[in-house]
Amino acid sequence: MLAPPGTSEKSNMKKIYTMLLLSAAAAACVGSVAAASNEAKAVYREAEDQAGVNYKAARARCDAITGNPKDVCVAEAKAERVHAEADATAQYKNTLGAFTKARTQIAEANYDVDKTRCAARTGNDKDVCVKQAKSTRVAALADAKADKKVIEARSNAREDKRIAEYKVVTEKCDALAGAAKDNCVKAAKSQFGY
C-alpha cells in the first residue's frame, strides 16, 4: 500500500484502526438502543399477556359465585386487567399523555366496580353509595388532569429558565470581542443545547 507524501504507512493504519473502532462503537450504541427498544416491547407484551392470564383465572373463580357478588367479582377482575394493561402501556410509551390516560382508565374501571357494588343496595343506602362512587371517580379524574397540568407547567418553567440563563450568558459574551467572543458564544450554545 502506497502512502501519500508526508505520511507513513503506520500512520494510515492507525487512522484505519481508529475509524474501525469508532464504527464498531457507533454500531454497538445503535444496537443497544434497538435492543432496549425490543426489550421494552417484550416487557410490554409480557405484561399484557400476564394481565390476560390473570383476568381469565379471576373470571374462572367468579363463575362459582352467583348474584351481585358474581357481578362484583367480574368487575374487579376487569378492573385488575385494565389496571395492569394501562400501567404496561404507560410504561412502554413513557409519555405524560400515556400516564394520564392510564390513570383515567383506572379511575373509570374502579368506578365500574363501585357502581356494581352499589347495585346490591337499596333505598338511601344505594343513593349514598352511588354518590360516593361518582365522587371518587370525579376526584381521581381531576387529580389526573391536575397532575398533568402541574408537570407541564414545571416543564415549561424549566425551559423558560434555561432560555433566560442562556440570554444572560450570551449577554456576557457581548462584552468580549473576536475569537474570545466566538468561543464564549459557542460554549454557551453547547451548554444550553442550542
mmCIF file of C-alpha atoms in Angstrom:
data_model
loop_
_atom_site.group_PDB
_atom_site.id
_atom_site.type_symbol
_atom_site.label_atom_id
_atom_site.label_comp_id
_atom_site.label_asym_id
_atom_site.label_seq_id
_atom_site.Cartn_x
_atom_site.Cartn_y
_atom_site.Cartn_z
ATOM 1 C CA MET A 1 0.000 0.000 0.000
ATOM 2 C CA LEU A 2 1.432 3.343 -1.015
ATOM 3 C CA ALA A 3 1.182 6.150 1.483
ATOM 4 C CA PRO A 4 0.512 9.748 0.399
ATOM 5 C CA PRO A 5 3.525 12.049 0.589
ATOM 6 C CA GLY A 6 4.290 13.210 4.121
ATOM 7 C CA THR A 7 2.529 10.280 5.843
ATOM 8 C CA SER A 8 3.703 6.897 6.848
ATOM 9 C CA GLU A 9 2.032 3.567 6.317
ATOM 10 C CA LYS A 10 1.956 3.142 10.100
ATOM 11 C CA SER A 11 0.043 6.435 10.483
ATOM 12 C CA ASN A 12 -2.515 5.337 7.886
ATOM 13 C CA MET A 13 -3.008 2.019 9.696
ATOM 14 C CA LYS A 14 -3.637 3.897 12.959
ATOM 15 C CA LYS A 15 -6.268 6.038 11.222
ATOM 16 C CA ILE A 16 -7.938 2.989 9.711
ATOM 17 C CA TYR A 17 -7.844 1.175 13.040
ATOM 18 C CA THR A 18 -9.290 4.224 14.828
ATOM 19 C CA MET A 19 -12.075 4.536 12.246
ATOM 20 C CA LEU A 20 -12.902 0.839 12.628
ATOM 21 C CA LEU A 21 -13.078 1.209 16.409
ATOM 22 C CA LEU A 22 -15.316 4.274 16.148
ATOM 23 C CA SER A 23 -17.555 2.491 13.638
ATOM 24 C CA ALA A 24 -17.819 -0.527 15.921
ATOM 25 C CA ALA A 25 -18.618 1.693 18.894
ATOM 26 C CA ALA A 26 -21.314 3.528 16.926
ATOM 27 C CA ALA A 27 -22.813 0.246 15.763
ATOM 28 C CA ALA A 28 -22.818 -1.031 19.347
ATOM 29 C CA CYS A 29 -24.662 2.104 20.521
ATOM 30 C CA VAL A 30 -27.274 1.790 17.786
ATOM 31 C CA GLY A 31 -27.604 -1.915 18.553
ATOM 32 C CA SER A 32 -28.102 -1.257 22.267
ATOM 33 C CA VAL A 33 -30.825 1.306 21.543
ATOM 34 C CA ALA A 34 -32.572 -1.186 19.277
ATOM 35 C CA ALA A 35 -32.114 -3.909 21.888
ATOM 36 C CA ALA A 36 -33.537 -1.639 24.590
ATOM 37 C CA SER A 37 -36.482 -0.876 22.348
ATOM 38 C CA ASN A 38 -37.027 -4.567 21.630
ATOM 39 C CA GLU A 39 -36.605 -5.360 25.315
ATOM 40 C CA ALA A 40 -39.174 -2.710 26.268
ATOM 41 C CA LYS A 41 -41.612 -4.106 23.711
ATOM 42 C CA ALA A 42 -41.064 -7.630 25.058
ATOM 43 C CA VAL A 43 -41.691 -6.453 28.641
ATOM 44 C CA TYR A 44 -44.839 -4.671 27.469
ATOM 45 C CA ARG A 45 -46.167 -7.730 25.649
ATOM 46 C CA GLU A 46 -45.344 -9.958 28.612
ATOM 47 C CA ALA A 47 -47.263 -7.631 30.945
ATOM 48 C CA GLU A 48 -50.269 -7.613 28.615
ATOM 49 C CA ASP A 49 -50.186 -11.400 28.291
ATOM 50 C CA GLN A 50 -49.932 -11.761 32.070
ATOM 51 C CA ALA A 51 -52.876 -9.416 32.512
ATOM 52 C CA GLY A 52 -54.927 -11.600 30.189
ATOM 53 C CA VAL A 53 -53.934 -14.781 32.029
ATOM 54 C CA ASN A 54 -54.733 -13.222 35.416
ATOM 55 C CA TYR A 55 -58.092 -11.991 34.118
ATOM 56 C CA LYS A 56 -59.077 -15.431 32.841
ATOM 57 C CA ALA A 57 -58.114 -17.035 36.161
ATOM 58 C CA ALA A 58 -60.033 -14.412 38.172
ATOM 59 C CA ARG A 59 -63.006 -14.736 35.853
ATOM 60 C CA ALA A 60 -62.991 -18.510 36.320
ATOM 61 C CA ARG A 61 -63.119 -18.021 40.107
ATOM 62 C CA CYS A 62 -66.126 -15.746 39.628
ATOM 63 C CA ASP A 63 -68.087 -18.479 37.848
ATOM 64 C CA ALA A 64 -68.525 -20.312 41.153
ATOM 65 C CA ILE A 65 -70.402 -17.320 42.624
ATOM 66 C CA THR A 66 -73.928 -16.128 41.826
ATOM 67 C CA GLY A 67 -75.879 -12.892 42.023
ATOM 68 C CA ASN A 68 -74.393 -9.499 42.785
ATOM 69 C CA PRO A 69 -71.237 -10.944 44.371
ATOM 70 C CA LYS A 70 -70.502 -12.553 40.988
ATOM 71 C CA ASP A 71 -71.046 -9.210 39.241
ATOM 72 C CA VAL A 72 -68.676 -7.540 41.706
ATOM 73 C CA CYS A 73 -66.126 -10.315 41.204
ATOM 74 C CA VAL A 74 -66.269 -9.913 37.405
ATOM 75 C CA ALA A 75 -65.999 -6.109 37.684
ATOM 76 C CA GLU A 76 -62.974 -6.467 39.981
ATOM 77 C CA ALA A 77 -61.336 -8.892 37.544
ATOM 78 C CA LYS A 78 -61.910 -6.437 34.692
ATOM 79 C CA ALA A 79 -60.556 -3.566 36.788
ATOM 80 C CA GLU A 80 -57.417 -5.520 37.606
ATOM 81 C CA ARG A 81 -56.890 -6.259 33.906
ATOM 82 C CA VAL A 82 -57.440 -2.600 32.970
ATOM 83 C CA HIS A 83 -55.002 -1.526 35.696
ATOM 84 C CA ALA A 84 -52.280 -3.958 34.548
ATOM 85 C CA GLU A 85 -52.714 -3.145 30.847
ATOM 86 C CA ALA A 86 -52.867 0.622 31.419
ATOM 87 C CA ASP A 87 -49.718 0.523 33.555
ATOM 88 C CA ALA A 88 -47.913 -1.577 30.954
ATOM 89 C CA THR A 89 -48.913 0.767 28.136
ATOM 90 C CA ALA A 90 -47.892 3.848 30.113
ATOM 91 C CA GLN A 91 -44.516 2.333 30.985
ATOM 92 C CA TYR A 92 -43.947 1.305 27.356
ATOM 93 C CA LYS A 93 -44.930 4.646 25.820
ATOM 94 C CA ASN A 94 -43.341 6.598 28.692
ATOM 95 C CA THR A 95 -45.136 9.855 27.921
ATOM 96 C CA LEU A 96 -47.096 12.212 30.116
ATOM 97 C CA GLY A 97 -50.176 11.635 27.991
ATOM 98 C CA ALA A 98 -49.873 7.856 28.347
ATOM 99 C CA PHE A 99 -49.582 8.064 32.136
ATOM 100 C CA THR A 100 -52.565 10.426 32.325
ATOM 101 C CA LYS A 101 -54.625 8.152 30.079
ATOM 102 C CA ALA A 102 -53.711 5.171 32.269
ATOM 103 C CA ARG A 103 -54.862 6.985 35.394
ATOM 104 C CA THR A 104 -58.128 7.900 33.646
ATOM 105 C CA GLN A 105 -58.747 4.311 32.543
ATOM 106 C CA ILE A 106 -58.022 3.024 36.046
ATOM 107 C CA ALA A 107 -60.404 5.595 37.573
ATOM 108 C CA GLU A 108 -63.172 4.520 35.184
ATOM 109 C CA ALA A 109 -62.581 0.829 35.940
ATOM 110 C CA ASN A 110 -62.685 1.488 39.685
ATOM 111 C CA TYR A 111 -65.901 3.452 39.193
ATOM 112 C CA ASP A 112 -67.461 0.476 37.410
ATOM 113 C CA VAL A 113 -66.530 -1.761 40.374
ATOM 114 C CA ASP A 114 -68.029 0.729 42.834
ATOM 115 C CA LYS A 115 -71.268 1.015 40.808
ATOM 116 C CA THR A 116 -71.565 -2.763 40.732
ATOM 117 C CA ARG A 117 -71.143 -2.922 44.499
ATOM 118 C CA CYS A 118 -73.857 -0.292 44.886
ATOM 119 C CA ALA A 119 -76.304 -2.318 42.787
ATOM 120 C CA ALA A 120 -76.848 -4.747 45.693
ATOM 121 C CA ARG A 121 -78.043 -1.958 47.983
ATOM 122 C CA THR A 122 -81.458 -0.363 48.172
ATOM 123 C CA GLY A 123 -83.010 2.976 49.055
ATOM 124 C CA ASN A 124 -80.953 5.790 50.509
ATOM 125 C CA ASP A 125 -78.048 3.445 51.177
ATOM 126 C CA LYS A 126 -77.807 2.803 47.419
ATOM 127 C CA ASP A 127 -78.116 6.516 46.597
ATOM 128 C CA VAL A 128 -75.309 7.379 49.011
ATOM 129 C CA CYS A 129 -73.167 4.579 47.608
ATOM 130 C CA VAL A 130 -73.653 5.795 44.012
ATOM 131 C CA LYS A 131 -72.891 9.403 45.019
ATOM 132 C CA GLN A 132 -69.728 8.227 46.805
ATOM 133 C CA ALA A 133 -68.671 6.234 43.726
ATOM 134 C CA LYS A 134 -69.213 9.262 41.481
ATOM 135 C CA SER A 135 -67.350 11.489 43.916
ATOM 136 C CA THR A 136 -64.380 9.127 44.000
ATOM 137 C CA ARG A 137 -64.356 8.965 40.186
ATOM 138 C CA VAL A 138 -64.521 12.745 39.785
ATOM 139 C CA ALA A 139 -61.705 13.188 42.317
ATOM 140 C CA ALA A 140 -59.467 10.626 40.566
ATOM 141 C CA LEU A 141 -60.070 12.178 37.138
ATOM 142 C CA ALA A 142 -59.473 15.683 38.492
ATOM 143 C CA ASP A 143 -56.231 14.563 40.147
ATOM 144 C CA ALA A 144 -55.018 13.017 36.894
ATOM 145 C CA LYS A 145 -55.749 16.210 34.940
ATOM 146 C CA ALA A 146 -54.264 18.454 37.628
ATOM 147 C CA ASP A 147 -51.093 16.387 37.877
ATOM 148 C CA LYS A 148 -50.686 16.574 34.097
ATOM 149 C CA LYS A 149 -51.054 20.357 34.182
ATOM 150 C CA VAL A 150 -48.563 20.671 37.053
ATOM 151 C CA ILE A 151 -45.983 18.551 35.248
ATOM 152 C CA GLU A 152 -46.473 20.538 32.033
ATOM 153 C CA ALA A 153 -46.154 23.828 33.937
ATOM 154 C CA ARG A 154 -42.935 22.704 35.614
ATOM 155 C CA SER A 155 -41.527 21.599 32.283
ATOM 156 C CA ASN A 156 -42.406 24.952 30.715
ATOM 157 C CA ALA A 157 -40.885 26.789 33.689
ATOM 158 C CA ARG A 158 -37.642 24.808 33.337
ATOM 159 C CA GLU A 159 -37.499 25.721 29.643
ATOM 160 C CA ASP A 160 -38.168 29.397 30.388
ATOM 161 C CA LYS A 161 -35.377 29.413 33.000
ATOM 162 C CA ARG A 162 -32.972 27.743 30.582
ATOM 163 C CA ILE A 163 -33.723 30.350 27.909
ATOM 164 C CA ALA A 164 -33.262 33.198 30.404
ATOM 165 C CA GLU A 165 -29.943 31.779 31.620
ATOM 166 C CA TYR A 166 -28.774 31.401 28.015
ATOM 167 C CA LYS A 167 -29.608 35.044 27.333
ATOM 168 C CA VAL A 168 -27.593 36.128 30.393
ATOM 169 C CA VAL A 169 -24.554 34.125 29.286
ATOM 170 C CA THR A 170 -24.737 35.413 25.700
ATOM 171 C CA GLU A 171 -25.077 38.961 27.018
ATOM 172 C CA LYS A 172 -21.853 38.431 28.976
ATOM 173 C CA CYS A 173 -20.255 37.217 25.738
ATOM 174 C CA ASP A 174 -21.159 40.505 24.067
ATOM 175 C CA ALA A 175 -18.565 42.228 26.279
ATOM 176 C CA LEU A 176 -15.853 40.196 24.547
ATOM 177 C CA ALA A 177 -14.526 40.612 21.022
ATOM 178 C CA GLY A 178 -13.145 38.470 18.224
ATOM 179 C CA ALA A 179 -12.232 34.861 18.854
ATOM 180 C CA ALA A 180 -12.910 35.147 22.592
ATOM 181 C CA LYS A 181 -16.488 36.214 21.870
ATOM 182 C CA ASP A 182 -16.943 33.426 19.313
ATOM 183 C CA ASN A 183 -15.627 30.845 21.794
ATOM 184 C CA CYS A 184 -17.870 32.245 24.530
ATOM 185 C CA VAL A 185 -20.984 32.057 22.328
ATOM 186 C CA LYS A 186 -20.023 28.571 21.146
ATOM 187 C CA ALA A 187 -19.592 27.398 24.751
ATOM 188 C CA ALA A 188 -22.951 28.920 25.728
ATOM 189 C CA LYS A 189 -24.721 27.210 22.839
ATOM 190 C CA SER A 190 -23.129 23.924 23.794
ATOM 191 C CA GLN A 191 -24.006 24.346 27.481
ATOM 192 C CA PHE A 192 -27.653 25.197 26.840
ATOM 193 C CA GLY A 193 -28.227 22.852 23.895
ATOM 194 C CA TYR A 194 -28.520 25.356 21.059
#
